[in-house]
Amino acid sequence: GEKNQYLKLRVCVATCNRADYSKLAPIMFGLKAHPDEFELEVVVLGSHLIDDYGNTFRMIEQDDFDIGSKLHTIVRGEDEAAMVESVGLALVKLPDVLQRLRPDILVVHGDRFDALALATAAALMNIRILHLEGGEVSGTIDDSIRHAISKLAHYHACCTHMAEQHLIAMCEDHSRILLAGCPSYDKLLSSHHREDYMDIIKSWLGDNVGEHDYIVALQHPVTTDIQQSIKIYGLMLDALISFNKRTLILFPNIDAGSKEMVRVMRKKGIEQHTNFRAVKHIPFEQFIQLVCHAGCMIGNSSCGVREAGAFGTPVINLGTRQTGRETGENVLHVRDADTHNKIYHALELQFGKRYPCSKIYGDGSAVPRILKFLRTIDLSEPLQKTFCFPPVKDSISQDIDHILETQSALAVDLGGTNLRVAIVCMRGNIVKKYTQSNPKTFEDRMQLLLKMCADATRDAVCLNCRILGVGIGGGIIHQNELVHGSTFCAAELGHIMVSLDGPECSCGSSGCIEAYASGMALQREAKRLHDEDLLKVEGMDMKHSEPITAAHLINAARLGNSKADAVLNKASTALGVGIINILHIVNPSLVILSGVLASYYQVPVQRIISERALISAQSIKVVTSDLEEPALLGAASMVLDYATRRIY
């Protein structure tokens, strides 16, 4: 009923000529097969409606599509001015049609001037555009038109990885680009397993010819260099005559220069030659069979660089007409096809070979992908395109919200002795800090930590700080980025094991750096010595009430207590050896120690590195951080960096 009517996506497909129809037809069949989801409107314009081009709109009717609108948009004259006038005529006629159809999406293909008119009209009329085959490069004026249509289009379905990369480089939004493959391949790959292919080969090439034992030749003029085209054509024909294999040769297309090429063909007696079959036109379906089963294809047709790869047919591409296109390994380029000998060699190399089927232009599932993509289009999203430009300096205009609030992070330091939380602002200043001594049990720690974070978030509101996230940890910095690892737990440096049987660590293992060198470890050792009455030294005053800490141990060692010295020596060695392990893995340029013990460990660690590390790491500098709270700042920087970064 009524409700369902609104759920259908109204898709208008506009087709201008036979070439774009071969790409659009598979999509049209796909849309038509799901009448509950899609409502298909077909608009036909351009050369489909012209006698000279065979009134190809009849193909569309034969395929059983209802043509909603036929627009005569071609101004005759076959020159540049006529093309421009045709664009103008299309722009005059399209608004009425688009207003009547009111499609949700207009599907446009390729790089023709008619397609540019369609995209211009739809963009100005706030109709979403899906552009097929954007991002490719062929090396002609078509490139400019194709890229212009990409700029007008809201969504893209492209054929190759490289085309996708080009669209991203052109600042198109990554989430609106679908790498679909070429829709014509859906038909191509399903139909090339036809049983009757030998009948087709025999009908065009004669009875006594086998599979992979004939050549398909198709050379078009290059309009920018007609003389060179004619020369290459002559050389190709000479090479084919001496190569002496059955050859199907198609007449060149009607571009400027084709008459002269036909003259060369007649002069060499190709049409009478027993090895050659010269033809004007072959229906696409049959042509595909002939290319698929050929021993080799030669010339400069786009079919050689695009479709032939899908079958692994060897191709020789002569001259420069297709050099911008991506190709599979089946294509051998003869860019300077200046000698008969060079072309003959190429034929010897390629004829009768088979290559892996190339999936560059598609794998036969473009249409299901495109339909899936259409289903995800959210018509409630704003229609205005947003471009993903590379980062440039922010403009200096001001925004009241930014003035009134400071973007900040909550930094958390899960120390052994103390739990610390701080509000850190964008500039790296600590706005407020909270410190509590660490409770004994895991549950109590979590409770306390959550309470501290809750207090901090509450205070942040009064301090006008907007908390963007919470950061925890210590780490390895590579090219100004923190190394994360697969579960965001890279650089658990404290749990590098430096002994097979060391003291027990809080992590449950034993022999970790932390079990030897952390403040907690030193405090534990200090208490042990104190309990055995081995800590006190001459000149060291200790109040009975104060708790024993690492500071007492360091103090005792300074005053000549050999037992305390041995403990610290072991701790420094453990830390030094652990750091050497890291140096050997990542070979950094600097080691920065931070925290209350940093200044104590700096010299011994530097010494242990120079004694024990490989030469490559021996000369590395060990410094202490002069930042106010390096652990808290590091944790905060993670959040501030990731929360405010622009992603491309």
XYZ file of C-alpha atoms in Angstrom:
648
model
C 0.000 0.000 0.000
C 0.796 3.603 0.614
C 3.625 3.054 3.129
C 5.530 0.685 0.855
C 5.517 3.303 -1.882
C 7.831 5.453 0.245
C 10.274 2.648 0.987
C 11.103 2.060 -2.681
C 14.176 3.844 -3.953
C 13.356 5.674 -7.198
C 16.371 5.111 -9.429
C 16.648 6.827 -12.782
C 19.159 5.361 -15.246
C 20.113 7.621 -18.146
C 21.804 6.136 -21.191
C 23.327 8.076 -24.116
C 24.927 5.526 -26.448
C 25.561 1.859 -27.095
C 28.833 1.836 -25.143
C 27.380 3.130 -21.889
C 24.322 0.888 -22.276
C 26.566 -2.206 -22.180
C 27.691 -1.073 -18.676
C 24.268 0.164 -17.486
C 22.117 -2.730 -18.753
C 23.355 -5.243 -16.121
C 22.466 -2.722 -13.377
C 19.051 -2.066 -14.970
C 18.311 -5.812 -15.026
C 19.387 -5.998 -11.372
C 17.085 -3.135 -10.333
C 14.201 -4.605 -12.308
C 14.658 -7.964 -10.561
C 13.847 -6.306 -7.185
C 10.595 -4.414 -7.856
C 9.758 -4.412 -4.128
C 12.882 -2.331 -3.358
C 13.581 -0.275 -6.463
C 11.509 1.693 -8.928
C 13.394 1.968 -12.238
C 12.971 4.890 -14.641
C 14.848 4.843 -17.950
C 15.799 8.028 -19.787
C 17.289 7.736 -23.273
C 19.122 10.581 -25.006
C 22.151 11.260 -27.203
C 23.188 9.062 -30.109
C 20.738 6.251 -29.205
C 18.069 8.154 -31.149
C 20.023 8.838 -34.348
C 19.561 6.858 -37.579
C 23.268 6.878 -38.521
C 24.096 5.181 -35.240
C 21.472 2.516 -35.836
C 18.677 3.811 -33.573
C 20.162 1.777 -30.752
C 17.305 2.647 -28.362
C 15.637 -0.399 -29.964
C 18.190 -2.647 -28.158
C 16.817 -1.249 -24.896
C 13.233 -1.968 -25.933
C 14.237 -5.486 -27.018
C 15.667 -5.989 -23.511
C 12.116 -5.243 -22.309
C 12.712 -1.958 -20.487
C 10.064 0.774 -20.539
C 11.682 3.959 -21.754
C 10.167 6.764 -19.675
C 11.566 9.631 -21.766
C 13.296 9.915 -25.135
C 15.197 13.183 -25.524
C 16.595 14.263 -28.880
C 19.680 16.120 -27.718
C 22.225 15.752 -30.507
C 22.990 18.767 -32.688
C 24.438 17.427 -35.935
C 27.747 18.680 -37.263
C 30.311 16.222 -35.836
C 32.647 18.947 -34.615
C 33.540 20.628 -31.318
C 30.887 23.350 -31.611
C 28.176 20.758 -32.254
C 29.184 18.872 -29.097
C 28.868 22.043 -27.027
C 25.478 22.853 -28.563
C 24.352 19.291 -27.784
C 25.243 19.798 -24.105
C 23.193 23.001 -24.165
C 20.218 21.309 -25.797
C 20.289 18.522 -23.204
C 20.428 21.113 -20.403
C 17.329 22.809 -21.846
C 15.321 19.570 -22.113
C 16.372 17.736 -18.913
C 14.802 19.913 -16.163
C 11.230 19.082 -17.231
C 11.968 15.376 -17.288
C 13.793 15.356 -13.939
C 11.041 17.431 -12.341
C 8.426 14.984 -13.567
C 10.343 11.839 -12.511
C 11.722 13.226 -9.215
C 14.191 10.332 -8.792
C 16.003 9.685 -5.492
C 19.116 8.748 -7.455
C 20.293 9.357 -11.015
C 22.788 6.822 -12.387
C 25.244 8.253 -14.936
C 28.093 6.473 -16.695
C 31.493 7.517 -17.898
C 32.966 10.498 -19.652
C 30.763 11.596 -22.565
C 29.548 15.168 -23.042
C 25.936 13.908 -22.717
C 26.777 12.515 -19.260
C 28.217 15.903 -18.265
C 24.884 17.533 -19.186
C 23.002 14.934 -17.087
C 25.247 15.434 -14.041
C 25.059 19.238 -14.295
C 21.257 19.226 -14.450
C 20.829 16.735 -11.582
C 23.365 18.462 -9.300
C 21.635 21.827 -9.733
C 18.247 20.226 -9.116
C 19.361 18.579 -5.845
C 19.131 15.047 -7.187
C 21.713 12.585 -5.868
C 24.046 11.257 -8.554
C 25.758 7.853 -8.697
C 28.620 8.012 -11.200
C 30.002 4.811 -12.715
C 33.595 4.388 -13.842
C 35.030 7.563 -12.278
C 38.703 7.943 -11.411
C 40.041 6.284 -14.561
C 42.588 7.782 -16.922
C 42.593 7.135 -20.661
C 44.689 10.030 -21.936
C 42.174 12.139 -23.930
C 39.788 15.093 -23.387
C 37.458 12.478 -21.871
C 39.592 12.585 -18.701
C 38.584 16.195 -17.981
C 34.910 15.454 -18.542
C 35.062 12.295 -16.438
C 36.711 14.104 -13.490
C 34.211 16.979 -13.795
C 31.330 14.501 -13.472
C 33.051 12.966 -10.406
C 33.046 16.420 -8.791
C 29.292 16.777 -9.408
C 28.449 13.232 -8.281
C 27.461 12.326 -4.714
C 28.331 8.621 -4.954
C 30.853 6.663 -7.005
C 30.977 3.065 -8.212
C 34.432 2.581 -9.730
C 36.049 -0.342 -11.521
C 39.638 -0.582 -10.293
C 41.724 -0.103 -7.147
C 43.701 2.626 -8.853
C 40.521 4.463 -9.871
C 39.390 4.321 -6.236
C 42.743 5.791 -5.111
C 42.417 8.550 -7.723
C 38.947 9.492 -6.446
C 40.250 9.647 -2.869
C 43.162 11.793 -4.070
C 40.578 14.040 -5.752
C 39.141 14.691 -2.248
C 35.998 12.579 -2.736
C 34.561 11.129 0.483
C 35.933 7.620 1.065
C 32.642 6.367 2.531
C 30.781 7.245 -0.669
C 33.093 5.373 -3.030
C 32.292 1.760 -3.892
C 34.928 -0.393 -5.572
C 32.451 -2.450 -7.571
C 34.288 -3.613 -10.677
C 32.894 -3.070 -14.166
C 29.213 -4.133 -14.528
C 29.780 -5.361 -18.103
C 32.074 -8.028 -16.580
C 29.083 -9.579 -14.795
C 27.735 -10.592 -18.201
C 31.149 -11.132 -19.732
C 32.325 -13.628 -17.126
C 29.090 -15.570 -17.031
C 28.704 -15.755 -20.818
C 32.242 -16.673 -21.779
C 31.625 -20.301 -20.829
C 29.248 -20.687 -23.777
C 29.072 -24.156 -25.297
C 28.630 -22.967 -28.889
C 31.808 -20.895 -29.140
C 33.350 -23.131 -31.826
C 30.310 -22.445 -34.068
C 30.851 -18.704 -33.626
C 34.593 -19.022 -34.412
C 33.865 -21.091 -37.544
C 31.163 -18.713 -38.753
C 33.598 -15.756 -38.706
C 36.925 -17.464 -39.509
C 36.068 -20.482 -41.639
C 35.875 -24.194 -40.871
C 39.421 -25.416 -40.478
C 40.507 -23.156 -37.610
C 41.117 -24.297 -34.024
C 40.763 -22.663 -30.622
C 43.746 -20.406 -29.681
C 44.957 -20.713 -33.261
C 43.783 -17.415 -34.777
C 44.391 -13.698 -34.255
C 41.896 -10.863 -33.716
C 43.231 -7.535 -35.058
C 41.602 -4.174 -34.331
C 43.495 -0.912 -34.829
C 41.861 2.523 -34.596
C 43.381 5.819 -35.721
C 44.964 8.065 -33.072
C 43.423 11.392 -34.048
C 46.296 13.456 -32.631
C 48.833 11.710 -34.897
C 47.160 10.327 -37.996
C 50.342 9.832 -40.069
C 51.952 7.712 -37.343
C 48.720 5.670 -37.075
C 48.797 4.867 -40.777
C 52.466 3.858 -40.616
C 51.883 1.546 -37.620
C 48.850 0.043 -39.376
C 50.926 -0.850 -42.438
C 53.647 -2.410 -40.287
C 51.068 -4.430 -38.335
C 49.554 -5.788 -41.556
C 53.029 -6.732 -42.885
C 53.835 -8.521 -39.622
C 50.506 -10.374 -39.712
C 51.016 -11.422 -43.346
C 54.450 -12.899 -42.582
C 53.244 -14.459 -39.296
C 50.920 -16.564 -41.442
C 48.055 -17.339 -39.043
C 44.318 -17.091 -39.670
C 43.358 -13.509 -38.731
C 40.038 -11.775 -38.152
C 40.557 -8.067 -38.839
C 37.942 -5.456 -38.007
C 37.696 -2.195 -39.929
C 38.847 0.814 -37.878
C 36.206 3.022 -36.220
C 34.990 6.196 -37.955
C 37.504 8.588 -36.372
C 39.532 10.919 -38.581
C 42.202 8.872 -40.384
C 40.154 5.734 -40.878
C 39.738 6.211 -44.656
C 43.513 6.257 -45.137
C 43.873 3.113 -42.991
C 41.312 1.269 -45.114
C 43.262 2.375 -48.212
C 46.452 0.744 -46.773
C 44.481 -2.448 -46.131
C 43.179 -2.576 -49.730
C 46.634 -1.829 -51.141
C 48.031 -4.879 -49.340
C 45.190 -7.052 -50.660
C 44.027 -8.050 -47.189
C 40.389 -8.627 -48.189
C 41.409 -11.181 -50.841
C 44.136 -12.836 -48.735
C 43.322 -16.454 -47.750
C 44.507 -15.958 -44.145
C 42.384 -12.864 -43.486
C 38.717 -12.253 -42.788
C 37.946 -8.506 -42.865
C 34.635 -7.422 -41.264
C 32.838 -4.167 -40.407
C 30.945 -5.146 -37.283
C 30.448 -8.112 -34.948
C 27.714 -8.218 -32.265
C 29.293 -7.731 -28.808
C 28.279 -11.167 -27.452
C 29.935 -12.963 -30.375
C 32.949 -10.648 -30.380
C 33.583 -11.580 -26.729
C 33.657 -15.289 -27.661
C 36.141 -14.555 -30.454
C 38.439 -12.562 -28.128
C 38.132 -15.143 -25.364
C 39.309 -18.053 -27.509
C 41.848 -16.214 -29.699
C 45.539 -17.114 -29.798
C 46.258 -13.412 -29.536
C 44.658 -9.981 -29.954
C 46.608 -7.162 -31.604
C 45.940 -3.437 -32.162
C 44.928 -0.582 -29.867
C 41.294 -1.241 -28.957
C 40.214 -0.647 -25.346
C 38.762 -4.152 -25.474
C 42.352 -5.427 -25.487
C 43.353 -3.616 -22.299
C 40.012 -4.056 -20.505
C 37.908 -7.075 -21.468
C 40.579 -9.389 -22.914
C 42.347 -9.550 -19.542
C 39.338 -11.270 -18.019
C 39.993 -14.303 -20.230
C 43.799 -14.300 -20.043
C 43.981 -13.759 -23.810
C 47.438 -12.491 -24.855
C 47.291 -8.908 -26.178
C 49.739 -6.773 -28.138
C 48.955 -3.077 -27.709
C 50.483 -0.972 -30.479
C 51.246 2.734 -30.067
C 50.067 5.118 -27.376
C 46.251 5.038 -27.533
C 45.715 2.989 -24.339
C 48.862 3.637 -22.348
C 46.991 5.430 -19.538
C 44.850 2.359 -18.821
C 45.599 -0.209 -16.153
C 46.276 -3.627 -17.675
C 46.884 -7.195 -16.592
C 50.102 -9.102 -17.322
C 48.503 -10.369 -20.543
C 49.250 -7.053 -22.321
C 52.556 -6.525 -24.099
C 53.055 -2.867 -25.094
C 54.857 -1.951 -28.307
C 54.824 1.816 -27.767
C 57.225 2.651 -30.603
C 55.853 0.241 -33.147
C 58.329 1.523 -35.736
C 59.515 -1.707 -37.368
C 57.795 -4.734 -38.837
C 60.411 -6.817 -37.020
C 59.439 -5.521 -33.554
C 55.761 -6.345 -34.136
C 56.653 -9.779 -35.550
C 58.710 -10.493 -32.396
C 55.790 -9.469 -30.219
C 53.538 -11.915 -32.124
C 56.097 -14.700 -31.624
C 56.210 -13.946 -27.884
C 52.447 -13.697 -27.322
C 50.705 -16.005 -29.814
C 49.141 -19.106 -28.245
C 50.111 -18.231 -24.656
C 47.559 -18.230 -21.822
C 47.692 -15.807 -18.900
C 45.971 -15.875 -15.520
C 42.579 -14.202 -15.794
C 42.990 -10.635 -14.577
C 40.465 -9.266 -12.100
C 41.649 -5.621 -12.424
C 38.385 -4.416 -13.998
C 35.967 -6.690 -12.180
C 35.208 -10.156 -10.861
C 31.644 -10.562 -12.113
C 29.868 -9.327 -8.954
C 29.624 -5.602 -9.653
C 25.822 -5.481 -9.848
C 25.094 -7.164 -6.471
C 27.631 -4.771 -4.917
C 26.010 -1.731 -6.536
C 22.505 -2.811 -5.437
C 23.780 -3.354 -1.882
C 25.394 0.110 -1.997
C 22.136 1.703 -3.234
C 20.243 0.069 -0.338
C 22.575 1.748 2.172
C 22.036 5.263 0.805
C 20.407 7.304 3.527
C 18.104 9.862 1.923
C 17.828 11.744 5.209
C 21.557 12.529 5.118
C 22.292 16.083 3.980
C 22.489 16.309 0.214
C 25.345 18.815 0.274
C 28.608 17.082 -0.673
C 31.538 17.402 1.699
C 35.014 17.137 0.238
C 37.906 15.589 2.148
C 40.571 18.189 1.520
C 44.065 17.609 2.895
C 44.694 19.504 6.138
C 45.415 23.194 5.793
C 45.975 25.773 8.542
C 42.795 26.440 10.470
C 41.195 29.743 9.661
C 41.546 32.327 12.396
C 37.839 32.987 12.702
C 36.562 32.394 16.225
C 33.858 30.246 17.696
C 32.228 31.148 21.009
C 32.072 27.512 22.164
C 35.816 27.126 21.687
C 36.500 30.308 23.579
C 34.283 29.195 26.422
C 35.611 25.689 26.849
C 39.015 24.052 26.867
C 39.350 20.702 25.128
C 40.920 18.385 27.678
C 41.683 14.791 28.567
C 41.621 12.770 31.750
C 45.048 11.230 32.247
C 45.369 8.218 34.531
C 48.607 6.872 36.023
C 48.162 3.433 37.618
C 51.329 3.675 39.701
C 52.280 0.995 42.171
C 52.483 3.371 45.122
C 49.971 5.981 44.056
C 46.957 6.276 41.773
C 46.977 9.606 39.975
C 44.399 11.305 37.774
C 44.748 14.708 36.108
C 42.749 17.017 33.865
C 45.163 18.003 31.082
C 44.261 20.696 28.560
C 45.145 20.961 24.865
C 48.247 23.066 25.601
C 49.674 20.338 27.815
C 49.028 22.183 31.070
C 47.792 20.233 34.074
C 44.599 21.989 35.145
C 44.019 19.872 38.237
C 45.666 16.778 39.727
C 44.343 14.095 42.117
C 46.622 11.674 43.999
C 45.625 8.807 46.324
C 47.752 6.003 47.705
C 47.036 2.711 46.003
C 44.791 0.300 47.981
C 45.858 -3.347 48.392
C 43.150 -5.253 46.483
C 42.271 -5.053 42.830
C 38.585 -4.329 43.567
C 39.404 -1.429 45.892
C 41.785 0.021 43.317
C 39.115 -0.019 40.611
C 36.565 1.564 42.986
C 38.959 4.313 43.965
C 40.045 4.928 40.375
C 36.445 5.280 39.176
C 35.662 7.639 42.056
C 38.716 9.799 41.216
C 37.691 9.949 37.546
C 34.126 10.850 38.531
C 35.413 13.647 40.795
C 37.626 14.929 37.990
C 34.806 14.936 35.432
C 32.581 16.820 37.840
C 35.310 19.417 38.509
C 36.002 19.688 34.767
C 32.562 21.187 34.229
C 33.271 24.011 36.698
C 36.737 24.495 35.215
C 35.158 24.801 31.739
C 37.088 21.812 30.388
C 35.479 19.450 27.892
C 36.805 15.945 28.498
C 37.445 14.193 25.153
C 38.573 10.871 26.560
C 40.711 9.018 29.092
C 44.357 7.967 28.487
C 46.457 5.338 30.282
C 50.068 4.125 29.899
C 53.814 4.175 28.887
C 55.048 3.641 25.346
C 57.183 3.577 22.234
C 56.949 6.586 19.920
C 57.609 5.971 16.207
C 57.514 8.899 13.757
C 55.602 11.016 16.280
C 52.974 8.290 16.696
C 52.451 6.034 19.673
C 52.902 2.373 18.692
C 49.642 0.616 19.635
C 49.840 -3.068 18.833
C 46.853 -5.260 18.015
C 44.929 -4.759 21.267
C 46.220 -1.275 22.105
C 48.607 -2.826 24.655
C 51.978 -2.424 22.945
C 55.002 -1.507 25.062
C 54.232 -3.273 28.343
C 57.839 -2.364 29.037
C 57.645 -3.005 32.777
C 56.889 -6.673 32.076
C 59.911 -7.452 29.941
C 61.476 -10.430 31.752
C 65.135 -10.032 32.599
C 65.541 -13.217 34.638
C 64.177 -16.733 34.492
C 63.606 -16.787 38.256
C 63.477 -13.357 39.769
C 61.255 -11.855 42.436
C 57.510 -12.241 41.991
C 55.805 -9.459 40.064
C 52.334 -7.994 40.652
C 51.381 -9.285 37.194
C 51.584 -12.860 38.452
C 54.834 -13.709 36.678
C 58.352 -13.356 38.044
C 61.595 -11.768 36.881
C 59.949 -8.701 35.264
C 61.788 -5.358 35.241
C 59.011 -4.023 37.455
C 59.670 -6.674 40.117
C 63.263 -5.435 40.411
C 63.272 -1.719 39.689
C 59.888 -0.139 40.433
C 59.311 2.126 43.430
C 57.229 -0.660 44.981
C 60.043 -3.198 44.515
C 62.598 -0.885 46.106
C 60.215 -0.100 48.978
C 59.729 -3.848 49.541
C 63.499 -4.412 49.687
C 63.954 -1.405 51.972
C 61.368 -2.844 54.380
C 63.095 -6.250 54.312
C 66.466 -4.717 55.184
C 64.858 -2.540 57.832
C 63.142 -5.544 59.428
C 66.508 -7.324 59.556
C 67.997 -4.108 61.002
C 70.384 -3.802 58.054
C 69.166 -0.494 56.642
C 70.333 2.038 59.224
C 73.740 3.631 58.662
C 75.879 6.159 60.468
C 74.568 9.669 59.794
C 71.074 8.530 58.737
C 68.299 9.762 60.980
C 65.029 7.830 60.855
C 61.916 8.660 62.781
C 60.263 5.486 64.061
C 56.809 6.538 62.922
C 57.525 7.271 59.241
C 56.824 4.555 56.615
C 59.903 3.049 54.937
C 60.227 4.037 51.214
C 62.613 3.681 48.288
C 64.114 7.033 49.294
C 65.485 5.440 52.493
C 67.175 2.730 50.432
C 68.818 5.250 48.087
C 69.889 7.367 51.023
C 71.423 4.356 52.814
C 73.353 3.360 49.684
C 74.712 6.911 49.311
C 75.952 6.752 52.884
C 77.868 3.531 52.150
C 75.425 0.735 53.111
C 76.710 -2.166 50.981
C 73.499 -4.224 51.321
C 71.373 -1.290 50.080
C 73.919 -0.694 47.339
C 73.646 -4.323 46.177
C 69.832 -4.059 45.977
C 70.046 -0.875 43.888
C 72.761 -2.372 41.722
C 70.515 -5.329 40.929
C 67.593 -2.976 40.182
C 69.696 -0.789 37.845
C 71.031 -3.862 36.062
C 67.505 -5.271 35.598
C 66.269 -1.946 34.200
C 69.369 -1.541 31.998
C 69.130 -5.073 30.578
C 65.410 -4.587 29.925
C 66.098 -1.336 28.080
C 68.828 -3.055 26.031
C 66.213 -5.623 24.921
C 64.031 -2.763 23.709
C 66.964 -1.067 21.944
C 67.699 -4.290 20.074
C 64.092 -4.593 18.935
C 63.202 -1.045 17.889
C 66.583 0.744 17.731
C 65.247 4.140 18.867
C 67.156 7.424 18.837
C 66.668 8.299 22.498
C 65.759 6.768 25.855
C 63.825 9.021 28.227
C 63.433 7.974 31.855
C 60.746 9.662 33.904
C 59.308 9.486 37.394
C 60.850 10.010 40.833
C 63.596 7.402 40.349
C 64.650 8.621 36.892
C 67.514 10.828 38.076
C 68.856 7.968 40.207
C 68.766 5.375 37.383
C 70.139 7.589 34.576
C 73.892 7.045 35.102
C 73.844 3.297 35.907
C 71.532 2.544 32.962
C 73.786 4.527 30.597
C 76.770 2.508 31.912
C 75.048 -0.881 31.503
C 74.050 -0.006 27.908
C 77.654 0.899 27.015
C 78.885 -2.373 28.567
C 76.291 -4.819 27.269
C 74.435 -3.523 24.202
C 75.345 -4.197 20.570
C 77.520 -1.562 18.911
C 74.472 -0.245 17.021
C 72.838 0.704 20.333
C 75.809 1.442 22.585
C 76.013 5.161 21.916
C 72.337 5.916 22.565
C 71.688 8.715 25.035
C 69.735 8.143 28.235
C 68.101 11.317 29.528
C 65.597 12.170 32.220
C 62.363 13.906 31.373
C 62.110 17.468 32.587
C 58.357 17.545 32.013
C 56.233 18.191 35.065
C 54.300 14.895 34.873
C 55.481 12.908 31.830
C 53.296 9.833 32.468
C 50.141 11.905 32.837
C 51.007 14.130 29.864
C 51.738 11.105 27.669
C 48.423 9.509 28.543
C 46.616 12.788 27.832
C 48.414 13.372 24.532
C 47.013 10.122 23.170
C 43.466 11.257 23.766
C 43.986 14.838 22.583
C 45.766 13.697 19.432
C 43.199 11.102 18.407
C 40.105 13.036 19.430
C 41.040 16.165 17.505
C 42.778 14.643 14.515
C 41.264 14.963 11.059
C 41.095 11.607 9.382
C 41.824 11.154 5.678
